[in-house]
Short mmCIF file of N, CA and C in Angstrom, two decimals:
data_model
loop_
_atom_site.label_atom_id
_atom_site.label_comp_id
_atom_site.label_asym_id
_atom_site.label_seq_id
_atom_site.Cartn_x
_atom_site.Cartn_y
_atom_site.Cartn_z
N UNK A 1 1.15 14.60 -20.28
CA UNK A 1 -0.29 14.54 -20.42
C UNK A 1 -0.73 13.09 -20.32
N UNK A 2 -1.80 12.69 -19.37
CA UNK A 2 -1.96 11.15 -19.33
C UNK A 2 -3.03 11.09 -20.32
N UNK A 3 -3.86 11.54 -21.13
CA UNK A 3 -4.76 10.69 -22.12
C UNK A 3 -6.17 11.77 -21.64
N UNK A 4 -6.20 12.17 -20.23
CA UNK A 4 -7.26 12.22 -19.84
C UNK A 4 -7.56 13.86 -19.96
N UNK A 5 -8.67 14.19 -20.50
CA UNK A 5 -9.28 15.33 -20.67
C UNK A 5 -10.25 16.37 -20.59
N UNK A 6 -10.35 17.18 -19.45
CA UNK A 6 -11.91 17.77 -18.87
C UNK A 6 -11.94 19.25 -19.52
N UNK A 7 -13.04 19.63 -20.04
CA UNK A 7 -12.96 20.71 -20.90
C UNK A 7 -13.33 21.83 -19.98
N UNK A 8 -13.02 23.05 -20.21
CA UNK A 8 -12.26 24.19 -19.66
C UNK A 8 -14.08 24.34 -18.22
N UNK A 9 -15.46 24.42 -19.57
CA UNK A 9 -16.86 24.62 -18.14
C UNK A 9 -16.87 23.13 -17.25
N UNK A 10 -16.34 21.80 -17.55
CA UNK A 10 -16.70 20.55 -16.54
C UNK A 10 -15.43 21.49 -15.34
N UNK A 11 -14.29 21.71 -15.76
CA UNK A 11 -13.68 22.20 -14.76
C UNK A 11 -13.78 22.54 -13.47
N UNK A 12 -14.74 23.70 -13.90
CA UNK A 12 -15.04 25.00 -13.32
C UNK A 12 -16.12 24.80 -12.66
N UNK A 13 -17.10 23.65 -13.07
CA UNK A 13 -18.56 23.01 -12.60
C UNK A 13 -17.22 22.06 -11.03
N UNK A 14 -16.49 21.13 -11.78
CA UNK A 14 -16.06 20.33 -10.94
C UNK A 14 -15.44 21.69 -9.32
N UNK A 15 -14.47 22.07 -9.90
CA UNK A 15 -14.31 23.17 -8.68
C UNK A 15 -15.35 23.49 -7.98
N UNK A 16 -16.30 23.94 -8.24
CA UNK A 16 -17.42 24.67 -7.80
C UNK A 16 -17.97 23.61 -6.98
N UNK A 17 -18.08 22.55 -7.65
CA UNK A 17 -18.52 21.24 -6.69
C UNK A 17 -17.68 20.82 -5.34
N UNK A 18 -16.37 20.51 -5.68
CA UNK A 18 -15.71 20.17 -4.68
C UNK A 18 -15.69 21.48 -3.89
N UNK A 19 -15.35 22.72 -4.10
CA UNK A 19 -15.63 23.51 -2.80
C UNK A 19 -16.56 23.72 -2.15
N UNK A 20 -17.75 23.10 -2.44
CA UNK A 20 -19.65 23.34 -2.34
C UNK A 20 -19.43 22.01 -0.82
N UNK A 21 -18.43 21.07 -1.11
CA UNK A 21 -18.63 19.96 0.15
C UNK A 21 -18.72 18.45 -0.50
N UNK A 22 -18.79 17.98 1.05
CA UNK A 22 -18.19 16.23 0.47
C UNK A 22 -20.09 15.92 -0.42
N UNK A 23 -21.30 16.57 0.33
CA UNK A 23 -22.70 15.88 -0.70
C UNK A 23 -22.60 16.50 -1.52
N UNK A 24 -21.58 17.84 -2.49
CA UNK A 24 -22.07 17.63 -3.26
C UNK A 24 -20.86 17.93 -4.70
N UNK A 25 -19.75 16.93 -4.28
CA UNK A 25 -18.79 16.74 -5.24
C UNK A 25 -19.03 15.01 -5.30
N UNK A 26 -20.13 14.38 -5.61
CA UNK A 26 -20.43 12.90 -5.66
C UNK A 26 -19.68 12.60 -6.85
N UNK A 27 -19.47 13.11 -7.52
CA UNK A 27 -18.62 12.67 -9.01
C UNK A 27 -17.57 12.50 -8.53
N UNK A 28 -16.92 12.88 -7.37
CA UNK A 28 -15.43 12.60 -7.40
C UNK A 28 -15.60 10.64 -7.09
N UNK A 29 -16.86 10.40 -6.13
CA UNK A 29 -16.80 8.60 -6.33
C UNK A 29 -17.16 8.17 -7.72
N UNK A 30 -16.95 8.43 -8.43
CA UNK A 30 -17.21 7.42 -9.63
C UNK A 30 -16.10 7.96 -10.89
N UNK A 31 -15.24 8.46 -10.07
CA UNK A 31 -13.41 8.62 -10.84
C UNK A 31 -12.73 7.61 -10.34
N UNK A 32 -12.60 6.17 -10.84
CA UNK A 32 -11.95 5.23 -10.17
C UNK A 32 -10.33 5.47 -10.78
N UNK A 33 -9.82 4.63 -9.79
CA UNK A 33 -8.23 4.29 -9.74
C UNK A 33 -8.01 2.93 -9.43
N UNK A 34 -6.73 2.36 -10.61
CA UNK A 34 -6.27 1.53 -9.95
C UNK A 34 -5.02 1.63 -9.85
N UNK A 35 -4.20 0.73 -8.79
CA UNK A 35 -2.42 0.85 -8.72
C UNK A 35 -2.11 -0.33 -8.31
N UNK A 36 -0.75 -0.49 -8.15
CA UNK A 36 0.10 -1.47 -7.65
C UNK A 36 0.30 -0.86 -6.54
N UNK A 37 0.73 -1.62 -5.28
CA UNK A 37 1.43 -0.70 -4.22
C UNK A 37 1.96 -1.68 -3.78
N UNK A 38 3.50 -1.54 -3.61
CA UNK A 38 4.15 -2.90 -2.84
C UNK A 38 4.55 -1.73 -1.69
N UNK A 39 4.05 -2.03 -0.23
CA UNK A 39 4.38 -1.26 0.89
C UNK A 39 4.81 -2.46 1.75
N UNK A 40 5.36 -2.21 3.22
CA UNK A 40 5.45 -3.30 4.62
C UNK A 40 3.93 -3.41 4.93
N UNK A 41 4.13 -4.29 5.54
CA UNK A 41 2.91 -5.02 6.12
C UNK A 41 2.04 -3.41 7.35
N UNK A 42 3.48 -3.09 7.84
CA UNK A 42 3.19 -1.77 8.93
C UNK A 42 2.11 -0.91 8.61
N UNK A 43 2.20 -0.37 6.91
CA UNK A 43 1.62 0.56 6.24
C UNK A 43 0.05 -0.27 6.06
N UNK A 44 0.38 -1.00 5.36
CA UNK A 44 -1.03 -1.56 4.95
C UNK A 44 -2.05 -2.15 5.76
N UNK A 45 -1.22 -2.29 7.54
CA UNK A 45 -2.27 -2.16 8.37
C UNK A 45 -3.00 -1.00 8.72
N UNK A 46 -2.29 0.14 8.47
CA UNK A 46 -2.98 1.74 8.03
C UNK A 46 -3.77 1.96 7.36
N UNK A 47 -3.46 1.70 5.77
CA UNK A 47 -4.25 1.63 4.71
C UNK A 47 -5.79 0.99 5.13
N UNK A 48 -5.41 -0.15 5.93
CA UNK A 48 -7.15 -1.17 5.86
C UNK A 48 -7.91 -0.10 6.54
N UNK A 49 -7.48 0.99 7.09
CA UNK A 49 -8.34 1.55 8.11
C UNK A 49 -9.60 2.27 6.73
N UNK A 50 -8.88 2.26 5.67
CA UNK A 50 -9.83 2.70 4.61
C UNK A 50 -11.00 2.00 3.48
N UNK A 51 -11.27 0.76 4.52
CA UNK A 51 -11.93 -0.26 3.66
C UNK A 51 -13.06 0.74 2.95
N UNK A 52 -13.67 1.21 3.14
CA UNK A 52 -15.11 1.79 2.36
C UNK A 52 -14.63 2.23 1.24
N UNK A 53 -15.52 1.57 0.18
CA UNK A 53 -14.92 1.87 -1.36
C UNK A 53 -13.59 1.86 -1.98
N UNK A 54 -12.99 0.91 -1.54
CA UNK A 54 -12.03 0.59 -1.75
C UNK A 54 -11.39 -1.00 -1.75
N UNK A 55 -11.00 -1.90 -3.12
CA UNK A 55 -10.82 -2.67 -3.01
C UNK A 55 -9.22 -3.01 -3.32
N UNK A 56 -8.88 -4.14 -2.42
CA UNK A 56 -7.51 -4.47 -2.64
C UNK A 56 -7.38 -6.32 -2.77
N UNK A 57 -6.34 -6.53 -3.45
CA UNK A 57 -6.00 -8.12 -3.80
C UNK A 57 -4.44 -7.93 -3.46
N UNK A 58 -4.51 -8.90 -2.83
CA UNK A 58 -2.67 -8.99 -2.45
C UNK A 58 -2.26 -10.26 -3.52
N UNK A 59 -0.96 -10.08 -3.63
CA UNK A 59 -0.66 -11.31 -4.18
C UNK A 59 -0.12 -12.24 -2.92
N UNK A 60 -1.50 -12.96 -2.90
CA UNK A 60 -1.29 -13.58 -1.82
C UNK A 60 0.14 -14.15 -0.59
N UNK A 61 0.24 -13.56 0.20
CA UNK A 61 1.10 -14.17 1.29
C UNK A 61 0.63 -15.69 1.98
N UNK A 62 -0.20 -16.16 2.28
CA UNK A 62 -0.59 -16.99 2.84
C UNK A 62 -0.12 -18.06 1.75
N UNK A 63 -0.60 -18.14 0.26
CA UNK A 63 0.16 -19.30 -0.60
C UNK A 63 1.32 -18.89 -1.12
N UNK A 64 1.84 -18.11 -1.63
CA UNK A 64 2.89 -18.05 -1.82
C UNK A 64 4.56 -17.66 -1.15
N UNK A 65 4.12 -17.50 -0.04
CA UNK A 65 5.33 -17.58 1.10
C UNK A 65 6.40 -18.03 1.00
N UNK A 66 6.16 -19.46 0.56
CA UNK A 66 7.44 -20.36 0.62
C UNK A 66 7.73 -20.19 -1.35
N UNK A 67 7.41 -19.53 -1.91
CA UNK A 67 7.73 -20.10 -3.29
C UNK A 67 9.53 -19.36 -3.92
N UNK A 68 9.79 -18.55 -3.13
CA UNK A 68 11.12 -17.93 -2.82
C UNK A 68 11.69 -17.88 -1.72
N UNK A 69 12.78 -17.84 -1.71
CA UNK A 69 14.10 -17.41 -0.67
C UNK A 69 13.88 -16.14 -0.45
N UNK A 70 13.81 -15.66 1.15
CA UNK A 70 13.80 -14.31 1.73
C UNK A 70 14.81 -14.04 1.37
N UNK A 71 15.24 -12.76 1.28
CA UNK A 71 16.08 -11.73 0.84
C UNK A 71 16.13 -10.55 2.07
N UNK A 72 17.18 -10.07 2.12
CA UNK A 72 16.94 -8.83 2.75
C UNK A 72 15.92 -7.24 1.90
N UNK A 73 15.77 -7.50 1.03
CA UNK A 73 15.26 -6.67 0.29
C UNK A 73 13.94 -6.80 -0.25
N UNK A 74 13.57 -8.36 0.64
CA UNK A 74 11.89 -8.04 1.09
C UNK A 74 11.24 -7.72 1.97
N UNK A 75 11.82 -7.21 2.62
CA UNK A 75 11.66 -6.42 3.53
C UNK A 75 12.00 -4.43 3.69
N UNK A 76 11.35 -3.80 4.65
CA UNK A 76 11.35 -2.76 4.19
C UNK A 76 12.79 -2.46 5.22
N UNK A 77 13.93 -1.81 4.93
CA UNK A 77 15.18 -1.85 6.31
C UNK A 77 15.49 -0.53 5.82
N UNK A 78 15.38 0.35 5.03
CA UNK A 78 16.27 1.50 4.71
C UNK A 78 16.46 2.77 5.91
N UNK A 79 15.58 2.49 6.83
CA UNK A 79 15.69 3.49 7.90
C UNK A 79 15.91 2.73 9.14
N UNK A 80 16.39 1.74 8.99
CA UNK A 80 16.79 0.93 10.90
C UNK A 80 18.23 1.16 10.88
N UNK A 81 18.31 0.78 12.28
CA UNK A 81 19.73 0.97 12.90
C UNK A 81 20.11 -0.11 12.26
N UNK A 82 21.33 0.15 12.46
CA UNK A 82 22.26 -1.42 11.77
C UNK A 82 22.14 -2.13 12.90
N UNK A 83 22.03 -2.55 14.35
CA UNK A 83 22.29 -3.39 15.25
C UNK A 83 20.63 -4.32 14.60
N UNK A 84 19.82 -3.36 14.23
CA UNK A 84 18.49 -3.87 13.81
C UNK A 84 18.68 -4.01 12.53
N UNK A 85 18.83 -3.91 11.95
CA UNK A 85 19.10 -4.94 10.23
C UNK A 85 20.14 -6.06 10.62
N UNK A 86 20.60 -5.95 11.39
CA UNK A 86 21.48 -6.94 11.91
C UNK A 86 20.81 -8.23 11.97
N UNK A 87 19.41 -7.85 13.10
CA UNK A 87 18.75 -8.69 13.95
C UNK A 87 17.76 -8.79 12.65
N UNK A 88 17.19 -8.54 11.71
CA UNK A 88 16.76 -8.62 10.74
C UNK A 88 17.35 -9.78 9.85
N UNK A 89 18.40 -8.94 9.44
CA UNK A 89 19.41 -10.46 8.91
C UNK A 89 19.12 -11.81 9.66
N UNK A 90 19.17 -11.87 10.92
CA UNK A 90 19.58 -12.95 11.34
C UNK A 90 18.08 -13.91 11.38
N UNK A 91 16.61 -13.31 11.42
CA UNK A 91 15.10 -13.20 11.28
C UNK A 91 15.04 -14.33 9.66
N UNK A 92 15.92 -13.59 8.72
CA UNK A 92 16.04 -13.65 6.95
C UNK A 92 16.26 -14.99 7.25
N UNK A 93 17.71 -15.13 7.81
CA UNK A 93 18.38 -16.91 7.89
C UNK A 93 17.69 -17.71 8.54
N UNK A 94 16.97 -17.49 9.50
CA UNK A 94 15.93 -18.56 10.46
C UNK A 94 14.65 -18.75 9.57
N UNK A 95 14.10 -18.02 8.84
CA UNK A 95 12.86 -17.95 7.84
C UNK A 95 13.45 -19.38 6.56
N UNK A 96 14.56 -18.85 5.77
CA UNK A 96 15.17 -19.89 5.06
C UNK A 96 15.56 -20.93 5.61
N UNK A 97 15.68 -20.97 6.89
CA UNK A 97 16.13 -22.46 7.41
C UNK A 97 14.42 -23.12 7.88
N UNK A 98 13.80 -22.71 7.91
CA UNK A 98 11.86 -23.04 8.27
C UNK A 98 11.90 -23.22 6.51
N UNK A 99 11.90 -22.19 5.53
CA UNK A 99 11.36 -22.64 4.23
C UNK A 99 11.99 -23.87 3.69
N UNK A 100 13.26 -24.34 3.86
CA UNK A 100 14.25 -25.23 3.59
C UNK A 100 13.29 -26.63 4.50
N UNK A 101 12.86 -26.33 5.10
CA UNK A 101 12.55 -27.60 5.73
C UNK A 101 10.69 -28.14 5.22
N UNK A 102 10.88 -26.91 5.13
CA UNK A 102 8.80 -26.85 4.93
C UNK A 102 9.05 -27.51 3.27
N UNK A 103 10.02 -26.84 2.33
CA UNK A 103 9.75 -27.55 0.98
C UNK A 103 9.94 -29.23 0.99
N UNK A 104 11.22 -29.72 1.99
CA UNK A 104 11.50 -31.39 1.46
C UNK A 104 10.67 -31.80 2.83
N UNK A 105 9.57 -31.37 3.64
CA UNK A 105 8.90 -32.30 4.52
C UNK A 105 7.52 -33.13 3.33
N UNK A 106 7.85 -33.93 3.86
CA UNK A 106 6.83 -34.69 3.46
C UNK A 106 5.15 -35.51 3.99
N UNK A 107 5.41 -35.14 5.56
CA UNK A 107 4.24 -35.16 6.28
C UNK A 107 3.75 -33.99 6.25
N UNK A 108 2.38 -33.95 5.86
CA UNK A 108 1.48 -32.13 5.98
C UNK A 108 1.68 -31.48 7.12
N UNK A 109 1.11 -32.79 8.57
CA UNK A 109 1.21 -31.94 9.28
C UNK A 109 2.45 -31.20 10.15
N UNK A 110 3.75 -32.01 9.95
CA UNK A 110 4.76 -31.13 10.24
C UNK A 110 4.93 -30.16 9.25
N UNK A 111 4.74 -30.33 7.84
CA UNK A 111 4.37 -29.10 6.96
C UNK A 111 3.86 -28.20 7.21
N UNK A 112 2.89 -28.23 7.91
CA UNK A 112 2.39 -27.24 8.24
C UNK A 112 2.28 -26.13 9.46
N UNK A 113 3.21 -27.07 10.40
CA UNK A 113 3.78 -26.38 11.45
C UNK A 113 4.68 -25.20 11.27
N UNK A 114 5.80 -25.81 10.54
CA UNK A 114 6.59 -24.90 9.36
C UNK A 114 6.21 -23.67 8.56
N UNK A 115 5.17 -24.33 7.82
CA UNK A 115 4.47 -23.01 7.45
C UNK A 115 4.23 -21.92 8.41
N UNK A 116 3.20 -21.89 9.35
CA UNK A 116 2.78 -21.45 10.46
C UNK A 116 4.01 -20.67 10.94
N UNK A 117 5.04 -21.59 11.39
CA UNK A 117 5.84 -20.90 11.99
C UNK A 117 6.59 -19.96 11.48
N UNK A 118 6.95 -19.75 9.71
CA UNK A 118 7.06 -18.87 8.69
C UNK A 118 6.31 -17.57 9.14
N UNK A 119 4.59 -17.95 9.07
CA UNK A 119 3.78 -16.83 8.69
C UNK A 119 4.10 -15.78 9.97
N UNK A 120 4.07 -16.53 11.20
CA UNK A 120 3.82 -15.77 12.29
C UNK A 120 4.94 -15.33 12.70
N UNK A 121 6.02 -16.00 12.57
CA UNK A 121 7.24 -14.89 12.30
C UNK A 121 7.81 -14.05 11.84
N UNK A 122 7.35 -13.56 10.49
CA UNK A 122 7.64 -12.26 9.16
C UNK A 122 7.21 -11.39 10.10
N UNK A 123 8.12 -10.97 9.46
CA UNK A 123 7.97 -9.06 10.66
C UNK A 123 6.92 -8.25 9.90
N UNK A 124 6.53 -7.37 10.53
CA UNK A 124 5.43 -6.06 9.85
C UNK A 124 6.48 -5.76 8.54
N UNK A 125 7.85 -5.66 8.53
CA UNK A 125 8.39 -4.69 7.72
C UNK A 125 8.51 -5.35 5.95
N UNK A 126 7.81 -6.85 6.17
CA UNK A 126 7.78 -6.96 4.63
C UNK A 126 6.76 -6.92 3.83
N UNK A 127 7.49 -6.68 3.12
CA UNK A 127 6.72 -5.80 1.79
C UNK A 127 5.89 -6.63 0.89
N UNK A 128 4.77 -6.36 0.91
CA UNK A 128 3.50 -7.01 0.21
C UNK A 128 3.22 -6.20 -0.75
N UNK A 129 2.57 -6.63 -1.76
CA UNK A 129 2.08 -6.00 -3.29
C UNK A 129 0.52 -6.27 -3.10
N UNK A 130 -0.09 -5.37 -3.05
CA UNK A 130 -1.65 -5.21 -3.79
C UNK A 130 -1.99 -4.36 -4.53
N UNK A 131 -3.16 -4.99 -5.36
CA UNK A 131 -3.74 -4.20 -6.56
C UNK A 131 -5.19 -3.56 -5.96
N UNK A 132 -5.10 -2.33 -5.80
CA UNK A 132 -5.65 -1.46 -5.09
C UNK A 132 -6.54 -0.87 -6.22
N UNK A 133 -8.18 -0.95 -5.85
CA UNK A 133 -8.90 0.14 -6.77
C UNK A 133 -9.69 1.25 -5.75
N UNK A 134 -9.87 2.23 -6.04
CA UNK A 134 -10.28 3.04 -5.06
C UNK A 134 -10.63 4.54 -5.95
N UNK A 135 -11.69 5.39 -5.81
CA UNK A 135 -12.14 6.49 -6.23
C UNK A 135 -11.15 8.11 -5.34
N UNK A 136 -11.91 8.79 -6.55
CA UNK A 136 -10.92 10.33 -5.81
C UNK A 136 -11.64 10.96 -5.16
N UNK A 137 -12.71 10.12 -4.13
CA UNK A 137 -13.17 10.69 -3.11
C UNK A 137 -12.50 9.53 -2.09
N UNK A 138 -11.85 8.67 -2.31
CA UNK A 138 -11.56 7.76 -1.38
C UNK A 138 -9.99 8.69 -0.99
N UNK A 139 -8.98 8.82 -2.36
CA UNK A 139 -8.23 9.11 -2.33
C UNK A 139 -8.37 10.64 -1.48
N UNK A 140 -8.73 11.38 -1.81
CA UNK A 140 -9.20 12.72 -0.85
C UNK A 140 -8.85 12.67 0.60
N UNK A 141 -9.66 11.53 0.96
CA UNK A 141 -9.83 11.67 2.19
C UNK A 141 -8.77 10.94 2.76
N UNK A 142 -7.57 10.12 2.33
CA UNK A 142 -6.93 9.42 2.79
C UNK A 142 -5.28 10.81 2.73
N UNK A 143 -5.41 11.47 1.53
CA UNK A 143 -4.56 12.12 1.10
C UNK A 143 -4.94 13.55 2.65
N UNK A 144 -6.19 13.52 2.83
CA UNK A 144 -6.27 14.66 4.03
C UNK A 144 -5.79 14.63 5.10
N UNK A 145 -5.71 12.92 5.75
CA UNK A 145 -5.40 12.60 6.59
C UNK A 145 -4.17 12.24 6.59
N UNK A 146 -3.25 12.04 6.16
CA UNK A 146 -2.38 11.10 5.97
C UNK A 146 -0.93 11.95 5.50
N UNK A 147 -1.27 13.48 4.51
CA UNK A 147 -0.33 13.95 4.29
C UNK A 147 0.67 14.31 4.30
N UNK A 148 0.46 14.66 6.00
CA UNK A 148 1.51 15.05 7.05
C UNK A 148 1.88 14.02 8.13
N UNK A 149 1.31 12.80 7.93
CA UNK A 149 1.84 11.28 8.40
C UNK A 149 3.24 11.01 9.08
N UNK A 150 3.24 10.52 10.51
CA UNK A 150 4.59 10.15 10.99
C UNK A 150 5.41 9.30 9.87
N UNK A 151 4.65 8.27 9.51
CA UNK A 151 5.16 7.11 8.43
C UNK A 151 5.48 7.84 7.09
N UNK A 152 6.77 7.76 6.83
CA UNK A 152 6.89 8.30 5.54
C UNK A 152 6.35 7.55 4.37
N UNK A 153 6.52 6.47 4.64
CA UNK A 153 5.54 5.89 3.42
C UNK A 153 4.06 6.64 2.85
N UNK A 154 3.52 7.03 4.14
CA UNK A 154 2.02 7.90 3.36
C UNK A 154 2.61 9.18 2.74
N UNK A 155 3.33 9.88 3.37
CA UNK A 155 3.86 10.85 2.49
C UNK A 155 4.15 11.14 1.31
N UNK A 156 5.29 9.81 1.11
CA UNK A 156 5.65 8.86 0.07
C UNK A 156 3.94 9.06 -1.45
N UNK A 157 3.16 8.42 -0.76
CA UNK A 157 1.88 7.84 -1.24
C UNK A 157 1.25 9.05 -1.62
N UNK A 158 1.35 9.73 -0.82
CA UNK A 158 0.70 11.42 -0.84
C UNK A 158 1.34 11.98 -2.15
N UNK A 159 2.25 12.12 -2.42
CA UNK A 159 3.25 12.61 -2.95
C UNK A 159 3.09 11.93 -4.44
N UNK A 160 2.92 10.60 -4.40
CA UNK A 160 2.43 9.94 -5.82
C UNK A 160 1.36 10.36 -6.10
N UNK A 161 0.55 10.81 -5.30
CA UNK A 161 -0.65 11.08 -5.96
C UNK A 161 -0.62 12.27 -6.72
N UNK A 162 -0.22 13.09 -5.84
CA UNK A 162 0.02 14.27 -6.42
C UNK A 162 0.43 14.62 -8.29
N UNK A 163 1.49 13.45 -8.03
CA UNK A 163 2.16 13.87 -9.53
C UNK A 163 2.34 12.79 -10.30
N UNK A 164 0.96 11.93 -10.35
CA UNK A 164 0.24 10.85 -11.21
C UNK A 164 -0.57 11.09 -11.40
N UNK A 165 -1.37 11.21 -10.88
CA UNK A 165 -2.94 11.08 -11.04
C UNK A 165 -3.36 12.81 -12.09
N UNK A 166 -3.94 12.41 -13.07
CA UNK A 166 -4.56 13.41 -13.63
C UNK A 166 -5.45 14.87 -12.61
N UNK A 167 -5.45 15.93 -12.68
CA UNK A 167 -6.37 16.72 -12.04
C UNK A 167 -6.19 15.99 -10.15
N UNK A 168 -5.04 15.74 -10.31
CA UNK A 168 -5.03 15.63 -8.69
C UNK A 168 -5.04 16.59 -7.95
N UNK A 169 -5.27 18.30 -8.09
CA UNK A 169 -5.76 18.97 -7.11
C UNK A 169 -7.13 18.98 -6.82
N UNK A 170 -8.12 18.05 -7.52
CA UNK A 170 -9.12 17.78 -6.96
C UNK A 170 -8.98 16.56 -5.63
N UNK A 171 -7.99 16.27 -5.76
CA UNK A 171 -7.86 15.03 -4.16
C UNK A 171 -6.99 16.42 -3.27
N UNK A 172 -6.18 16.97 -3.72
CA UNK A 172 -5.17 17.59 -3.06
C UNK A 172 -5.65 19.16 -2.25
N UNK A 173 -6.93 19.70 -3.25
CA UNK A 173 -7.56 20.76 -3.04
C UNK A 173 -6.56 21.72 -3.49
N UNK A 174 -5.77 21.46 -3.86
CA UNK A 174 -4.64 22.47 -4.27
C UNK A 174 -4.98 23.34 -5.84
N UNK A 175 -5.00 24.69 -5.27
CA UNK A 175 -6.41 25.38 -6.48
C UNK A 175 -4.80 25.78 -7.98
N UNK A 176 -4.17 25.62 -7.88
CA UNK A 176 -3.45 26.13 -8.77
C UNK A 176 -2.17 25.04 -9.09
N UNK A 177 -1.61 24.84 -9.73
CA UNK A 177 -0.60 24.62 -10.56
C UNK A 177 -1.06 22.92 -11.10
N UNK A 178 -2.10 22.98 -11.54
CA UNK A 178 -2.60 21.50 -11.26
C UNK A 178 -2.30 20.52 -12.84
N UNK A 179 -2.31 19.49 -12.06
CA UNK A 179 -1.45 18.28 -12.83
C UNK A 179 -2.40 18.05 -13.93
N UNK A 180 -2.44 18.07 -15.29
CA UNK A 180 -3.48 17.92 -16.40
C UNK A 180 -3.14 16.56 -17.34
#
């Protein structure tokens, strides 16, 4: 049980609403959400397609880039070929040999070449964190589209919603076994 509680007639009003249509379940925008979502860069060029009512903060990439050593495990690799995590790996060591140089330069502007050459090299596949707020009419419509998604990650996303979010068969439309 998350905390949250709709009594047995808001229910039944809310149902009645959301099957009535998108003018006239307006209460579902003013059920906000917030989350963490650390996805690849791939996904969250997807996600932007949902700017309306919906706000996100990354923890910034642009300043904090260089403040760690790449890893293979900032990045998203669990479904590539090995010849391609390979070539990944080898992406990881050229990034640390640019951050290695970008921390002890001491002229900006070769500093900043470095940088640059960091940013525009990270592949789509690493993984960024934003703090995402967004309503369960935002979520609805992303969860409609998206459910059955080539990218497993929305699936993934689909799938959290489902079995987090309080009364998520109001995003899911799913009239029975619903999450309370």
């Amino acid at each position: 049980m998350s905390g949250v509680f709709v009594g047995e007639n808001d229910k039944a009003l809310a149902r009645k609403l959301i099957d009535a249509g998108p003018s006239h379940r307006k209460f579902m925008r003013q059920i906000f959400v917030s989350m963490d979502i650390t996805a690849p860069l791939y996904w969250w060029k997807e996600f932007d397609t949902y700017k309306v009512g919906t706000t996100a903060n990354s923890c910034s990439t642009m300043h904090t880039i260089t403040n760690k050593e790449f890893t293979i495990d900032d990045f998203s690799h669990d479904k590539m070929l090995a010849k391609t995590e390979y070539s990944l790996r080898e992406i990881v060591l050229h990034l640390n040999g640019l951050r290695e140089i970008y921390l002890h330069e001491d002229d900006s502007n070769i500093k900043k070449t470095y940088w640059y050459s960091i940013i525009q090299l990270l592949p789509s596949s690493y993984n960024q964190r934003r703090t995402v707020t967004m309503s369960y009419e935002n979520l609805r419509n992303m969860y409609e589209l998206r459910k059955n998604h080539k990218l497993d990650e929305w699936r993934d996303f689909c799938s959290t919603i489902e079995k987090v979010l309080p009364y998520s068969n109001w995003i899911t439309d799913k009239k029975g076994g619903q999450k309370q």
